[in-house]
Every structure is written in structure tokens, then in C-alpha cells.
Amino acid sequence: MTGSSSDPLNFQPHVRNKPKRKALGERLKDPKDKLKLAIVRDMWLTGFDAPVLHTLYIDKPMKGHNLMQAIARVNRVYKDKEGSLIVDYIGIVTELKKALSVYTDNGGKGAPTFDQEEAASVMMSKYEILAQMFKEQPTDKSQPKGFDYNSFFTLSPKQKLYFPIQAANYILGLESGKDRFINAVTALSKSFAISVPHPYTLEIRDEVGLFQAIKVRIVKVTESAKTGKTDEEIETAIKQILSDAIVSDEVVDIFDAAGIKKPDISILSDEFLAEIKGMQHKNLAFELLKKLLNDEIKSRRKTNLVQSKKFSEMLDQVVRNYQNNLITSAEIIEEMIRLAKEIKEADRKGEGLGLDFREFAFYSALEVNDSAVSILGNDVLRHIARELVDTVARTQA
């Protein structure tokens, strides 16, 4: 079984590393070996080619491409093997019919057909799109043009750990780089999975793994946690196929992905903001700070809608200035740090006025009217805010 050092001790005797799993795979392919049965969860369901296999026992839900790929493990031609046997324990007939209808040319009738050459051609076109992205000029003209992703394969293991961070920083500096890269890697992964074992897949499998590792860094830094089942299944399939452990199974913290220490204190602390400012990879710093500020602002919606709206508009304006090339990547970091400090100062203001978060929410709403502040003054507004909180509390009682 696969595993890691974080698994329970009683798992460890059964955990096998990659070379040992490969050796087991070779044994299973040998009809003379005593190993006749393998219980699998994800690995070997895709991309594992052992023509000698003839029986598949299914006890997990599968559908679509994954189901067809699993069945394909036992339908390979081998010497005098007359056929294959599928033992269905959970009832996959409906899903099998749906999968067959997708893989046939005549509405689900006849034998499944699949043009692997066409899939490989699509795969290579997506690969070329990704390779070309690393030759583009970043939107910030002060940044150098081009990034040699192939240098990854000449690095030491320690250097390889940080390489995807550098590559992600470059991609994020391109025009619409994030969306274009993520979409292209997803498309490449799909076409790669169904192209195995075409010779082209052997040529680019290491690059595919690297592109996926870069995608992981970008997604972790820029997006909230939301893993779609389809993408997860594709990534699992690719991990089974790739020869080198470029794609990590470990959980990637967004701070690790950006190459900085996870703060033990508020992300709006001076110490943390100073570390963000000092980050070498400014595009990653921008994306990380934008995500964190967005989360901070959203968290205020339930307690102070006025302030949340104000800071959201300020953040949107700063981001637009950057996207329109009105400010550089270094300047956008400065602007966002100033906004972070203003958010922090707003929290202190309520404390300084002696108001709790409910009272300060009303105070903020009253404060929007400049004439109210100049005519009534802080003391009167503070009193009104407290009265409003008391009134609401009595109404709800």
C-alpha cells in the first residue's frame, strides 16, 4: 500500500515505496509468478498495462472514463487468452452503458472505439501551449522575458522543492496567466490520461508532472479550497502513470506554496506584512495577499457591512490599477500592505472609542455621512450607536 510517515505505526509494515510497488507490478505482469491477486484502490486502475490479467472484481462506484479505464486493465490481448471477466459486486451496469455510449461512434451500439492518435495529437497541442507560455513577456516589463522550466530536471532534490514556486510566480505575471495555465494543464491532464501508452506520453510525462506541480502552487495560493471530483480523478490517474514523484501527495499549505512561513499571529500583523513585502516572488506575493485580504474583508460582512463594502471597493480599485498596468508588481504590494494596515487601524478605532463590534458597526454606518461627523462629533455618534444596539437588543428580547 502507499503511505507516508504521518500514517499510524501499525500501517508502516505494509507501506511500500515506489521501487517496491514497481517490483510488485512487474511480478503481477509475469504469468509464472506466484502473485495472482492485487487489491487496489486508485493505483493500477489507470495506465497500468498487464495483458496477462483476465479478471476484475469491482466493489467501488465508478463511471465514465474512469470505469472504462479500469475495465481496460483486463481486456488486453495476450497469447491464447480467450477473453476477460468482470465481476460486479455493486451494480455498475447503468454507468457502464453510459460510458460505452460516450466511447462509441454509433450512439452506444457496437464495440467501444477510441482514436488514440487523435488524443495524442490533442495532448501535444496542449503541451505546446504550456511550453509557449514560458516564453512570453510578463505584463510588468521590468521582469525578464522567458523562464526555462526544463532546468528543473537538472536541479538537486532540495532545489526542486522550490522550483514550482518560482515557475508559478512567472506564470502569475503573464496576462491572464493563471486562468490560461490552469485550463491548459487540466486539458493536458485529460488528454494525457487517455493517450497512455502512446509513445508521445513517454516523451513528456515528466513535464506533465512538473506542470501539475506548478498548477498546485497556483491554485493553493489564489483560490479557496474547492476540489472538484472530476479534477481529483484526473490527477489520481496521472499520478499512477508518471514515473517520477514530481506530483506530491502531501497537503500543500498556501503559505508553503508561496514560500513563506505560516504566521502564528494575525495576517495583518506588522511582522507578517513585512515578510510579504520582502518576498522575492512579487506575483505570488500579490496573489497571496489579495486572497488573504479578500478573506479578511469577507469575514467582516456579518459584523460591519459598511466597512466591509468600503475595504472591498478599495481592494478592487487597487487590483484594477495593477491589471491596467498603472502600477508595477512592487507597487501593488505596497498599496495592498497600506490597505491591510488601514483595516487593522479600523479595528483599533473601535477599541479606542470604547465600542464593541456591534456598536462600532452602527458607528461606522453613521460615520459615512461626513456632515453628521462634523456637526454631531464622535461623542454623540458613539452615544447614538450604543442606543441603537440597546434598542435592537430590547426588540429581539
Coordinates of C-alpha atoms in Angstrom, one line a residue, residues 55-202:
T55 CA -10.5 -11.0 -14.1
L56 CA -11.5 -7.7 -12.5
Y57 CA -13.6 -7.6 -9.3
I58 CA -15.4 -4.3 -8.8
D59 CA -16.7 -3.1 -5.4
K60 CA -16.3 0.7 -5.7
P61 CA -18.5 3.2 -7.6
M62 CA -17.0 4.2 -10.9
K63 CA -18.3 5.9 -14.0
G64 CA -17.4 7.4 -17.4
H65 CA -13.7 7.4 -18.4
N66 CA -12.5 6.0 -15.1
L67 CA -14.8 3.0 -15.4
M68 CA -13.6 2.3 -19.0
Q69 CA -10.0 2.7 -18.0
A70 CA -10.5 0.2 -15.1
I71 CA -12.1 -2.4 -17.4
A72 CA -9.3 -1.9 -19.9
R73 CA -6.8 -3.3 -17.3
V74 CA -8.1 -6.8 -18.2
N75 CA -9.2 -6.6 -21.8
R76 CA -5.7 -6.6 -23.3
V77 CA -4.8 -9.3 -25.9
Y78 CA -2.4 -11.9 -24.5
K79 CA -1.3 -15.1 -26.2
D80 CA -4.2 -17.6 -26.0
K81 CA -6.3 -15.6 -23.6
E82 CA -9.9 -16.1 -24.8
G83 CA -11.4 -13.1 -23.0
S84 CA -11.9 -11.2 -19.7
L85 CA -14.2 -11.5 -16.8
I86 CA -15.8 -8.6 -14.9
V87 CA -17.2 -9.5 -11.5
D88 CA -19.6 -6.7 -10.5
Y89 CA -20.4 -6.5 -6.7
I90 CA -22.2 -3.2 -6.6
G91 CA -24.2 -2.8 -9.8
I92 CA -22.4 -0.7 -12.4
V93 CA -24.4 -1.8 -15.5
T94 CA -26.1 1.6 -15.9
E95 CA -22.9 3.5 -15.6
L96 CA -21.2 1.1 -18.0
K97 CA -23.9 1.7 -20.6
K98 CA -23.4 5.4 -20.3
A99 CA -19.7 5.1 -20.6
L100 CA -20.0 2.9 -23.6
S101 CA -22.3 5.4 -25.3
V102 CA -19.6 8.0 -25.0
Y103 CA -16.9 5.8 -26.3
T104 CA -18.8 4.5 -29.4
D105 CA -19.4 6.1 -32.7
N106 CA -23.0 5.0 -33.2
G107 CA -25.0 6.0 -30.1
G108 CA -23.9 3.3 -27.7
K109 CA -24.2 0.3 -30.0
G110 CA -21.3 -1.9 -31.0
A111 CA -17.8 -2.1 -29.7
P112 CA -16.1 0.8 -28.0
T113 CA -13.9 2.8 -30.4
F114 CA -11.2 5.2 -29.5
D115 CA -8.6 7.1 -31.7
Q116 CA -5.5 7.2 -29.5
E117 CA -3.6 9.0 -32.2
E118 CA -6.1 11.8 -32.2
A119 CA -5.9 12.0 -28.4
A120 CA -2.1 12.1 -28.5
S121 CA -2.3 14.9 -31.1
V122 CA -4.6 17.0 -28.8
M123 CA -2.2 16.2 -25.9
M124 CA 0.8 17.5 -27.7
S125 CA -1.1 20.7 -28.8
K126 CA -1.9 21.4 -25.1
Y127 CA 1.7 20.7 -24.2
E128 CA 2.9 23.2 -26.8
I129 CA 0.6 25.8 -25.4
L130 CA 2.1 25.4 -22.0
A131 CA 5.6 25.4 -23.3
Q132 CA 5.0 28.6 -25.2
M133 CA 3.6 30.4 -22.1
F134 CA 7.1 30.1 -20.5
K135 CA 8.4 32.2 -23.5
E136 CA 6.0 35.1 -23.0
Q137 CA 6.8 38.6 -21.7
P138 CA 5.3 39.3 -18.3
T139 CA 2.9 42.3 -18.1
D140 CA 5.4 44.1 -15.9
K141 CA 8.0 44.9 -18.5
S142 CA 10.7 45.3 -15.8
Q143 CA 10.6 41.5 -15.3
P144 CA 12.7 39.4 -17.7
K145 CA 11.1 37.6 -20.6
G146 CA 11.2 33.8 -20.6
F147 CA 11.5 31.1 -17.9
D148 CA 13.5 27.9 -18.5
Y149 CA 11.2 25.2 -16.9
N150 CA 13.4 22.4 -18.3
S151 CA 16.2 23.5 -15.9
F152 CA 14.1 21.7 -13.2
F153 CA 15.3 18.3 -14.4
T154 CA 19.0 19.2 -13.7
L155 CA 18.4 20.5 -10.2
S156 CA 19.2 18.8 -6.9
P157 CA 16.3 17.4 -4.9
K158 CA 16.3 20.3 -2.5
Q159 CA 16.3 22.9 -5.3
K160 CA 13.4 21.0 -7.0
L161 CA 11.2 21.6 -4.0
Y162 CA 11.3 25.4 -4.5
F163 CA 11.3 25.4 -8.3
P164 CA 7.4 25.2 -8.7
I165 CA 7.2 28.4 -6.6
Q166 CA 9.5 30.2 -9.0
A167 CA 7.6 28.9 -12.0
A168 CA 4.2 29.8 -10.5
N169 CA 5.4 33.3 -9.9
Y170 CA 6.4 33.7 -13.5
I171 CA 3.0 32.4 -14.8
L172 CA 1.1 34.7 -12.5
G173 CA 3.0 37.6 -14.0
L174 CA 1.6 36.9 -17.5
E175 CA -1.6 38.4 -19.0
S176 CA -4.4 36.1 -17.8
G177 CA -1.6 33.7 -16.9
K178 CA -3.4 32.0 -14.0
D179 CA -6.6 31.0 -15.9
R180 CA -4.8 30.1 -19.1
F181 CA -2.2 27.9 -17.3
I182 CA -4.8 26.1 -15.1
N183 CA -7.1 25.4 -18.1
A184 CA -4.2 24.2 -20.3
V185 CA -2.9 21.9 -17.6
T186 CA -6.3 20.5 -16.9
A187 CA -6.8 19.8 -20.7
L188 CA -3.3 18.3 -20.9
S189 CA -4.0 16.0 -18.0
K190 CA -7.2 14.7 -19.6
S191 CA -5.7 14.0 -23.0
F192 CA -2.6 12.5 -21.4
A193 CA -4.6 10.1 -19.3
I194 CA -6.4 8.7 -22.4
S195 CA -3.3 8.7 -24.6
V196 CA -1.3 6.2 -22.5
P197 CA 0.6 4.1 -23.6
H198 CA 1.2 6.2 -26.8
P199 CA 5.0 6.9 -27.3
Y200 CA 4.4 10.7 -27.0
T201 CA 3.3 10.2 -23.4
L202 CA 6.7 8.7 -22.6

